[in-house]
Coordinates of C-alpha atoms in Angstrom, one line a residue:
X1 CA -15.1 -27.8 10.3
X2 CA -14.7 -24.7 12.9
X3 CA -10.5 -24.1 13.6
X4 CA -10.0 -25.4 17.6
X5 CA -6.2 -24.7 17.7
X6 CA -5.7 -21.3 16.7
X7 CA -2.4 -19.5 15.4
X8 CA -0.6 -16.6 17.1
X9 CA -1.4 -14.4 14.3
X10 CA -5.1 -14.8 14.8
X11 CA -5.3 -14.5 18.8
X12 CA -3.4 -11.4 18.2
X13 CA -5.6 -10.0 15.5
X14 CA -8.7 -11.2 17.6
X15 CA -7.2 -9.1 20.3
X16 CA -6.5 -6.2 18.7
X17 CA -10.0 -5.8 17.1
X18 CA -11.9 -6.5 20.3
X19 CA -9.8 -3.5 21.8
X20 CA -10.1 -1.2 18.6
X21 CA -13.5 0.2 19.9
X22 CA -15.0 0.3 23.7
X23 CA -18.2 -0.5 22.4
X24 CA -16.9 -4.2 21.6
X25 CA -18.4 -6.7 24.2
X26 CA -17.0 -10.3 24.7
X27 CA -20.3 -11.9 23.2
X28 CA -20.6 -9.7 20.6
X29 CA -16.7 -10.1 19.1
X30 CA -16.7 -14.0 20.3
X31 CA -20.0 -14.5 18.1
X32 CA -18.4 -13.1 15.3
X33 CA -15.2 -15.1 15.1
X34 CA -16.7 -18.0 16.2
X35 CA -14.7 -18.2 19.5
X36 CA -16.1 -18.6 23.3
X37 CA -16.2 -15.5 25.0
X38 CA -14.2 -16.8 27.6
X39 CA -11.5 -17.8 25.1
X40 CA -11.5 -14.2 24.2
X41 CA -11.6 -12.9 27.5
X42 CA -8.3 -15.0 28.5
X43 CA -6.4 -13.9 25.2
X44 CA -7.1 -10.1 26.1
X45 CA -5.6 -11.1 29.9
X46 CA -2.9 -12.4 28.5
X47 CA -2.4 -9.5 26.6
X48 CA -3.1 -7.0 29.0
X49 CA -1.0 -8.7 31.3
X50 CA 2.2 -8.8 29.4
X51 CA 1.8 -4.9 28.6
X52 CA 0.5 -3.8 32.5
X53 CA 2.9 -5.8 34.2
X54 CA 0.7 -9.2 34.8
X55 CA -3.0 -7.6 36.8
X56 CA -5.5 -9.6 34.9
X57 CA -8.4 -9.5 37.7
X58 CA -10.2 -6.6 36.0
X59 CA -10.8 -4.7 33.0
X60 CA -11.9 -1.6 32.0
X61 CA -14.9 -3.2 30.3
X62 CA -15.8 -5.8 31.9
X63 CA -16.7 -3.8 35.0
X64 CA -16.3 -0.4 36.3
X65 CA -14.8 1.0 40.2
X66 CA -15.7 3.9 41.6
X67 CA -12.4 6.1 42.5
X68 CA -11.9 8.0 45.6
X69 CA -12.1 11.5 45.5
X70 CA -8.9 13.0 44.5
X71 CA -6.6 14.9 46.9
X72 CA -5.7 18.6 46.8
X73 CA -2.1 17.1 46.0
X74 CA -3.6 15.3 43.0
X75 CA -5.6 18.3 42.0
X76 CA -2.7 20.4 42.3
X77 CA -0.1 18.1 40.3
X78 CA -2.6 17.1 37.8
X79 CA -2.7 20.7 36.7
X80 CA 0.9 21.7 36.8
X81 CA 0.8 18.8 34.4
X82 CA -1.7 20.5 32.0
X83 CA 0.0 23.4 32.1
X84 CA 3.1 22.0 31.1
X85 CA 1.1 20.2 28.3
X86 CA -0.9 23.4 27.4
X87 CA 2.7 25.2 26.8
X88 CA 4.3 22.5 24.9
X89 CA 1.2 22.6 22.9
X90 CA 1.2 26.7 22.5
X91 CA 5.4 25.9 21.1
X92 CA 4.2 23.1 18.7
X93 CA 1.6 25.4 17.5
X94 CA 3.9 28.4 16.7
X95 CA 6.1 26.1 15.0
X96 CA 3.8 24.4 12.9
X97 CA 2.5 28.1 12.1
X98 CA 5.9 29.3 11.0
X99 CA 6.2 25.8 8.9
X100 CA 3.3 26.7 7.0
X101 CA 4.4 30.1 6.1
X102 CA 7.6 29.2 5.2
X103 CA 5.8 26.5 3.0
X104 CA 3.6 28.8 1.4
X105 CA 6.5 31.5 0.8
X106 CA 8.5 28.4 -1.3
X107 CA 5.5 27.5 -3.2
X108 CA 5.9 29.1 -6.4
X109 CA 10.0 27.8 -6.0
X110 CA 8.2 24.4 -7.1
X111 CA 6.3 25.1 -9.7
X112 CA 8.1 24.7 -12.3
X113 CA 10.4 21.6 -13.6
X114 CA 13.7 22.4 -12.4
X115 CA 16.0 21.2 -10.1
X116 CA 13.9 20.3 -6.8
X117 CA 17.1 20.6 -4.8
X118 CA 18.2 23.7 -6.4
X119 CA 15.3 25.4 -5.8
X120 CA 15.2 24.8 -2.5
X121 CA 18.6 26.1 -1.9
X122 CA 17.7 29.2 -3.9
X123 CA 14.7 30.1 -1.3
X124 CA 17.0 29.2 1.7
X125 CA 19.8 31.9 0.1
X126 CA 16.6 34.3 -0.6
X127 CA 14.9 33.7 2.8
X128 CA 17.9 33.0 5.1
X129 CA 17.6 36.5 7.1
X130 CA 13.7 36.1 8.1
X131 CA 13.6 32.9 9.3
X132 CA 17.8 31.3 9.8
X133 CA 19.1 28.6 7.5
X134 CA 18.8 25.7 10.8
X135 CA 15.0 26.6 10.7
X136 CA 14.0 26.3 6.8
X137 CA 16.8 23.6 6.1
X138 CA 14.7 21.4 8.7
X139 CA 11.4 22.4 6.9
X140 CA 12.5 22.2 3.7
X141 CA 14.2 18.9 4.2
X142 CA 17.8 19.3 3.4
X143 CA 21.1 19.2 4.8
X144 CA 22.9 22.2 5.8
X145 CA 25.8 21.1 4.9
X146 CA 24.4 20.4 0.9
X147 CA 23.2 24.1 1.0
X148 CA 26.5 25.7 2.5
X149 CA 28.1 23.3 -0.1
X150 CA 26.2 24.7 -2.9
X151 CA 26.1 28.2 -1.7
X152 CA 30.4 28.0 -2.0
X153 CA 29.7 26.4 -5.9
X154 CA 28.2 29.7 -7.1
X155 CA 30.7 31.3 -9.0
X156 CA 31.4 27.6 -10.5
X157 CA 28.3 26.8 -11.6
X158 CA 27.8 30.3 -13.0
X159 CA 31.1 30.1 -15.0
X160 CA 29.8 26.5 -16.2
X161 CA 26.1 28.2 -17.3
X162 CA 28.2 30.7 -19.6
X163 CA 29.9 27.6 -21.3
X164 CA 27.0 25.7 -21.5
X165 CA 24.9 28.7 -23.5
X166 CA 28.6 29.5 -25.8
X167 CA 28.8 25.4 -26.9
X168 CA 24.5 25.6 -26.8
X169 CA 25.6 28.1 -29.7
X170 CA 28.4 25.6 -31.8
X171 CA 25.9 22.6 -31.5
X172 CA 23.1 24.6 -33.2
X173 CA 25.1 25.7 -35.9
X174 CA 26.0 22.6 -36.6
X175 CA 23.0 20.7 -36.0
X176 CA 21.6 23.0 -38.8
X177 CA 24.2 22.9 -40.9
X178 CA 23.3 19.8 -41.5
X179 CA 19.4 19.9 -41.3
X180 CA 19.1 18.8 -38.1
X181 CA 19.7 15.1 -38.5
X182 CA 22.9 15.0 -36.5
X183 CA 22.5 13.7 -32.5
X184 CA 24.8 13.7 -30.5
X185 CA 27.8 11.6 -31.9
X186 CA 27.9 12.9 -34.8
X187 CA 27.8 16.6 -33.3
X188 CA 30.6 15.9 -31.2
X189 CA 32.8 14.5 -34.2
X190 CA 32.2 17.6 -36.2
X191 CA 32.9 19.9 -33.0
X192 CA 36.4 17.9 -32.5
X193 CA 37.2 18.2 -35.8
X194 CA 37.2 22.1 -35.5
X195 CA 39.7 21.7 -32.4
X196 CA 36.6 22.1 -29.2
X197 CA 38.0 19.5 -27.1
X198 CA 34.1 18.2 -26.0
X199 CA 33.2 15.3 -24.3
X200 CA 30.3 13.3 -26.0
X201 CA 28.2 13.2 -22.3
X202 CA 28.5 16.5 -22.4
X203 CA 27.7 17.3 -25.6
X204 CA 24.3 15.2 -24.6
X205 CA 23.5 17.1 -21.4
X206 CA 23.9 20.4 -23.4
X207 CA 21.8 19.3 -26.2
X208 CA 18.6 18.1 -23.8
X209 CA 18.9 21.1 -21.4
X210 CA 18.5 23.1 -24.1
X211 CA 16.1 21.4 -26.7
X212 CA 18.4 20.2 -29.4
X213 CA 17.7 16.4 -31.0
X214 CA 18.5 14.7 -34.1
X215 CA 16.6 13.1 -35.9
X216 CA 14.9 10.1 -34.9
X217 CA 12.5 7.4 -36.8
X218 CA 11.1 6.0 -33.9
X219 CA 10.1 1.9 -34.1
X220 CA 7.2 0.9 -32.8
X221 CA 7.4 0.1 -29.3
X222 CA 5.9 -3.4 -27.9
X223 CA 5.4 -2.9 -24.3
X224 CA 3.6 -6.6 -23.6
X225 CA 5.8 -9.4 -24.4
X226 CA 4.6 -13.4 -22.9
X227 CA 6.9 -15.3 -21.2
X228 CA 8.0 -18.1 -23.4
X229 CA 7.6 -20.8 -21.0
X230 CA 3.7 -19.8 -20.4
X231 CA 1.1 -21.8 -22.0
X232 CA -2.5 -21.2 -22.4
X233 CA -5.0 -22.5 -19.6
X234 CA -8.4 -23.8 -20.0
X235 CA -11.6 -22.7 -18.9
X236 CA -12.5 -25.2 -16.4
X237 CA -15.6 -23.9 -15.0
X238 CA -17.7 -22.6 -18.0
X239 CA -19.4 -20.1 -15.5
X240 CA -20.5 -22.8 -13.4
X241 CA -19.4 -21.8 -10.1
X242 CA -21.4 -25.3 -8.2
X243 CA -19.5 -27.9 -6.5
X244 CA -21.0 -31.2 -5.0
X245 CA -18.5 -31.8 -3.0
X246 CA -15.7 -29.3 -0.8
X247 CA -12.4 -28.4 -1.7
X248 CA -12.6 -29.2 -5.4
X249 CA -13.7 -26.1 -7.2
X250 CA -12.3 -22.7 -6.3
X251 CA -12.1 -18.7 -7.2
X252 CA -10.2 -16.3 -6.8
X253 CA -9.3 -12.9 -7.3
X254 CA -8.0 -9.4 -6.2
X255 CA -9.4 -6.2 -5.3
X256 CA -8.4 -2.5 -4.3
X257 CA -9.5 -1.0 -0.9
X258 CA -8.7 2.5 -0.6
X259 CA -7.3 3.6 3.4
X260 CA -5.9 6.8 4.2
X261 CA -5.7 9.8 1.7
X262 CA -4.6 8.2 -1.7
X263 CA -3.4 4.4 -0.3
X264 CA -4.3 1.5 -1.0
X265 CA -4.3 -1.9 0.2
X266 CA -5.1 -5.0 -2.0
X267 CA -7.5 -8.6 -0.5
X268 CA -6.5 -11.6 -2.5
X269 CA -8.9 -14.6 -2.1
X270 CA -9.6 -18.4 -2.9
X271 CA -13.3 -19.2 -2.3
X272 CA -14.9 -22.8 -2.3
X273 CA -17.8 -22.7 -4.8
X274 CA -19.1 -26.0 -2.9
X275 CA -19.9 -23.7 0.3
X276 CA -19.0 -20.5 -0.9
X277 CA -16.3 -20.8 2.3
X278 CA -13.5 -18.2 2.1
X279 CA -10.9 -21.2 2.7
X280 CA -7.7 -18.5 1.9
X281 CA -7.3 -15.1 1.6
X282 CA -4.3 -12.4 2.0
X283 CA -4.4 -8.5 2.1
X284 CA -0.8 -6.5 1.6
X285 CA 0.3 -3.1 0.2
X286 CA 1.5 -4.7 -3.2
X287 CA 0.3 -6.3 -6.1
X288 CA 3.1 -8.8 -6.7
X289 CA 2.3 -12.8 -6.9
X290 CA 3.7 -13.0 -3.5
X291 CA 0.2 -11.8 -2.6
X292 CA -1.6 -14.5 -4.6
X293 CA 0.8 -17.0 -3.6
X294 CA 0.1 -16.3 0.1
X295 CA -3.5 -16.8 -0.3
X296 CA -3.6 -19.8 -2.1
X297 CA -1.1 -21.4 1.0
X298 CA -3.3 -19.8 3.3
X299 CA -6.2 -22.0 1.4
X300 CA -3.9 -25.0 1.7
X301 CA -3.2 -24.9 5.2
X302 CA -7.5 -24.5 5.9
X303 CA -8.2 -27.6 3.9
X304 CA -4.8 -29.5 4.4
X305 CA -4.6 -30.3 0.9
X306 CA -5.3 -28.9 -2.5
X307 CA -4.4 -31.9 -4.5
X308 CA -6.8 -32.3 -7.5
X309 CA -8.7 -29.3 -6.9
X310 CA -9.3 -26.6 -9.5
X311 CA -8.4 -22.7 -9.3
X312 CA -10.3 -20.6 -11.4
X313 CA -8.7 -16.9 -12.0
X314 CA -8.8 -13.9 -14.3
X315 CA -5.6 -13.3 -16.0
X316 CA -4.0 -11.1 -14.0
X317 CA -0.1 -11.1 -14.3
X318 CA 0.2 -12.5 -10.9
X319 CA -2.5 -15.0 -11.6
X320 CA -1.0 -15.7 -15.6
X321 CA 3.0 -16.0 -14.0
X322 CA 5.0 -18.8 -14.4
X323 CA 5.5 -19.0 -10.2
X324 CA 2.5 -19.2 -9.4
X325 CA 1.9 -21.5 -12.2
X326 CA 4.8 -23.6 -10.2
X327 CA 3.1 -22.9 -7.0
X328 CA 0.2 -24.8 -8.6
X329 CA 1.8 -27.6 -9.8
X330 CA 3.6 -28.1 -6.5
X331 CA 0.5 -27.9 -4.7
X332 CA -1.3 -30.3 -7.1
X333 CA -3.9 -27.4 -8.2
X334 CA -5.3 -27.8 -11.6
X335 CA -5.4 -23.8 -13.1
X336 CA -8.2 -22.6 -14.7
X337 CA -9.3 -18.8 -16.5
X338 CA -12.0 -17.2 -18.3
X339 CA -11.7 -14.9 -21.2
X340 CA -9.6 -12.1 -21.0
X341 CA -11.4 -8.8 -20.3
X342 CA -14.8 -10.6 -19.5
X343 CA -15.7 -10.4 -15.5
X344 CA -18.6 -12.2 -16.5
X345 CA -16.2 -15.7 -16.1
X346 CA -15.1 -14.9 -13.2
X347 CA -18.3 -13.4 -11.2
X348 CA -18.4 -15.6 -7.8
X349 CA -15.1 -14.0 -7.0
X350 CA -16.5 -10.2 -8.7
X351 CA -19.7 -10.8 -6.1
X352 CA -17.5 -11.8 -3.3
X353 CA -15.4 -8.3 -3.8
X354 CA -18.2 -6.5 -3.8
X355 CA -19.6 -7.3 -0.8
X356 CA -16.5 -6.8 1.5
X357 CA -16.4 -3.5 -0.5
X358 CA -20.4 -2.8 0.5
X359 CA -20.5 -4.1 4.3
X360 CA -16.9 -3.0 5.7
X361 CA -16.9 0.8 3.7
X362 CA -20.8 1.0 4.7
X363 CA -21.3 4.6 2.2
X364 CA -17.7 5.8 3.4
X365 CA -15.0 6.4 0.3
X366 CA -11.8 5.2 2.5
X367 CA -11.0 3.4 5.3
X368 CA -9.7 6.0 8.4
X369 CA -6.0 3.8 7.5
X370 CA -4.1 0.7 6.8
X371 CA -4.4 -0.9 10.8
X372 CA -8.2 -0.3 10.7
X373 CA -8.9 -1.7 7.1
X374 CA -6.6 -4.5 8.3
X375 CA -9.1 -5.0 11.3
X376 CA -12.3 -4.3 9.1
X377 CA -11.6 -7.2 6.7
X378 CA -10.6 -9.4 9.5
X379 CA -13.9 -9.2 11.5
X380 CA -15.5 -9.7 7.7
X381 CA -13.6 -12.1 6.6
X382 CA -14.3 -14.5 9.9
X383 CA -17.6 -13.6 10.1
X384 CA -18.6 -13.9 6.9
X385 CA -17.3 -18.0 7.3
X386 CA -18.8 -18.4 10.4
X387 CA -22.1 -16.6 10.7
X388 CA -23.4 -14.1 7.3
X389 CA -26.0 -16.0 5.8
X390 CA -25.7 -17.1 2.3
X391 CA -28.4 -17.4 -0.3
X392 CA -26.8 -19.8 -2.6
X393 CA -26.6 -22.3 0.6
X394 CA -30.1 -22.0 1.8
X395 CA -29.7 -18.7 4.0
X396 CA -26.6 -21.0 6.1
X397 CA -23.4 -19.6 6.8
X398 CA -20.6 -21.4 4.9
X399 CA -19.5 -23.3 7.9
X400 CA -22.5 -24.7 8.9
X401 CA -23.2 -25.4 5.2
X402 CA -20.2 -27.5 5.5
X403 CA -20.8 -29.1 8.5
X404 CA -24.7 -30.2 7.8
X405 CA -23.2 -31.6 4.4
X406 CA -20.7 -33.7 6.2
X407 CA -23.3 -34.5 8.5
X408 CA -26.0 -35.8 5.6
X409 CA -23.2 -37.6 3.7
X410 CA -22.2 -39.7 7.5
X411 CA -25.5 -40.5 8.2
X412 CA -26.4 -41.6 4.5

């Protein structure tokens, strides 16, 4: 049935994407969330009215008043003001210039591995003259007080980097000596034993700065260990993603959404194979079963209860983990999973992923960032409930799938 009483978190969200574009009409935004356009209208008010100081009468797009003429006065201030913009801009843009060629100039400091910090306390010393420490400490993102600290350590740290290269020397005689099986405790006993008073730690830091290592038989390394308490779960479904009935066969899964340049931000969802209904979903920066978790509540508080019903999953680590195995049980969920590495067993929620993918990107590689992704999947996600058409229920939206099924079942 379509939500009357709706949470803070959605009014707010309904808000924020009717006023994400001036293009955005009442109608247009109210259709897609399955709201009034009235109800809208009053939840922008509200809004606009605890931001503007409470004038609610008008907006900008619901109609448009004509201005006076503005006064010489106006005329006259409003351009002092762009001047005083136009020179703040001109500053911003000679710093920003200087920035970059002080970047540029430090480039080649991080090429190689070394010491980050050093190296940008070496181009400070090198470039201190052209540009002033204040100025490429701020660039360069470090303290002053770190570079005048390490500028006093010179002489110390030089007088170290002499002892370092003499006991670089000892270690690799012994370390041949004795065919180069000796590591580091060993080393360091044969070096005492001569009378070099040596600290093993040391000893260590010398040996890896310089490239010195016993020898070493390496084990093989097992990276994926099971938890002892998981057991294996069935395949409930068989690939038969049909329901008679709502709320007792489910998907679920998660997908990547690329926003901004190189970020991501990752949908988790529970569908109801009966309607094909998005009854839960959750979208955050992480990966962790929190996210999982979220979205199967989310489901829970849509249908009221989940007792009985059946979850069907990849295995994913969030998915395969023993809390949300316990969120499950608590919930009365019955787990299910296909194969491992077969999408196949798991294609309703594959299908699902790829259309959010195909009609919120629309060609585009990224999302412009994170708030308008957000919005994106929002307006999807609602709409897709409430009005896309869906082949597998006749060309009817999941909701009024829904509500003609409970209709047929009253009336038989």
């Amino acid at each position: 049935m379509v939500m009357k009483v709706y949470s803070p978190e959605f009014k707010a969200d309904a808000v924020a994407l009717y006023l994400s574009d001036p293009s955005h009409t009442f109608e247009g935004i109210g259709k897609d969330l399955g709201i009034s356009r009235e109800t809208l209208r009053n939840w922008v008010r509200a809004e606009r009215a605890r931001h503007d100081g409470g004038s609610t009468t008008s907006t900008s797009t619901e109609k448009s008043t004509v201005d006076s003429p503005p006064t010489a006065q106006e005329l006259q201030a409003e351009n002092e003001a762009l001047r005083r913009e136009l020179a703040t801009a001109r500053k911003e843009v000679q710093k920003l210039a200087t920035e970059r060629d002080i970047l540029r100039k430090a480039t080649k400091f991080f090429r190689t591995r070394d010491d980050l910090v050093t190296n940008r306390f070496q181009f400070i010393e090198d470039h201190h003259h052209a540009w002033g420490v204040k100025r490429l400490c701020a660039v360069l993102e470090v303290a002053r007080s770190s570079f005048y600290k390490w500028r006093a350590g010179r002489e110390a740290r030089a007088a170290r980097e002499r002892a370092d290269v003499a006991l670089a020397e000892r270690i690799r005689a012994v370390h041949a000596e004795w065919d180069g099986t000796y590591g580091r405790p060993r080393i360091t006993a044969e070096l005492r034993d001569e009378g070099e008073r040596v600290n093993h730690k040391r000893v260590g830091r010398v040996m890896r700065k310089f490239g010195i290592a016993g020898l070493r038989l390496r084990k093989r390394q097992v990276t994926t260990v099971p938890e002892p308490s998981a057991t294996p779960v069935p395949d409930l479904l068989r690939r038969d993603f049909t329901a008679n009935t709502p709320n007792t066969k489910h998907v679920g899964d998660i997908t990547y959404l690329p926003v901004g340049d190189g970020d991501f931000l990752y949908p988790a969802t529970v569908i109801d194979c009966f309607s094909r209904r998005l009854v839960g979903w959750s979208i955050a920066n992480h990966m962790r079963t929190e996210l999982v978790a979220d979205a199967l509540r989310s489901a829970t508080r849509v249908r009221g209860s989940l007792a009985g019903a059946v979850f069907h999953s990849d295995h994913g680590t969030q998915y395969s983990s023993c809390q949300f195995a316990e969120l499950c049980a608590q919930l009365g969920v019955r787990q299910s999973m296909g194969a491992v590495g077969t999408s196949a067993d798991n294609a309703l929620a594959e299908s699902f992923n790829a259309a959010l993918k195909r009609e919120t990107l629309r060609g585009a590689r990224r999302y412009d960032g994170a708030r308008a992704c957000r919005l994106a999947v929002f307006r999807w996600a609602t709409r897709y409930n409430t009005r896309r058409r869906h082949s597998a229920n006749g060309q009817q939206a999941p909701n009024a799938y829904e509500q003609q099924s409970a209709t047929l079942t009253l009336a038989a």
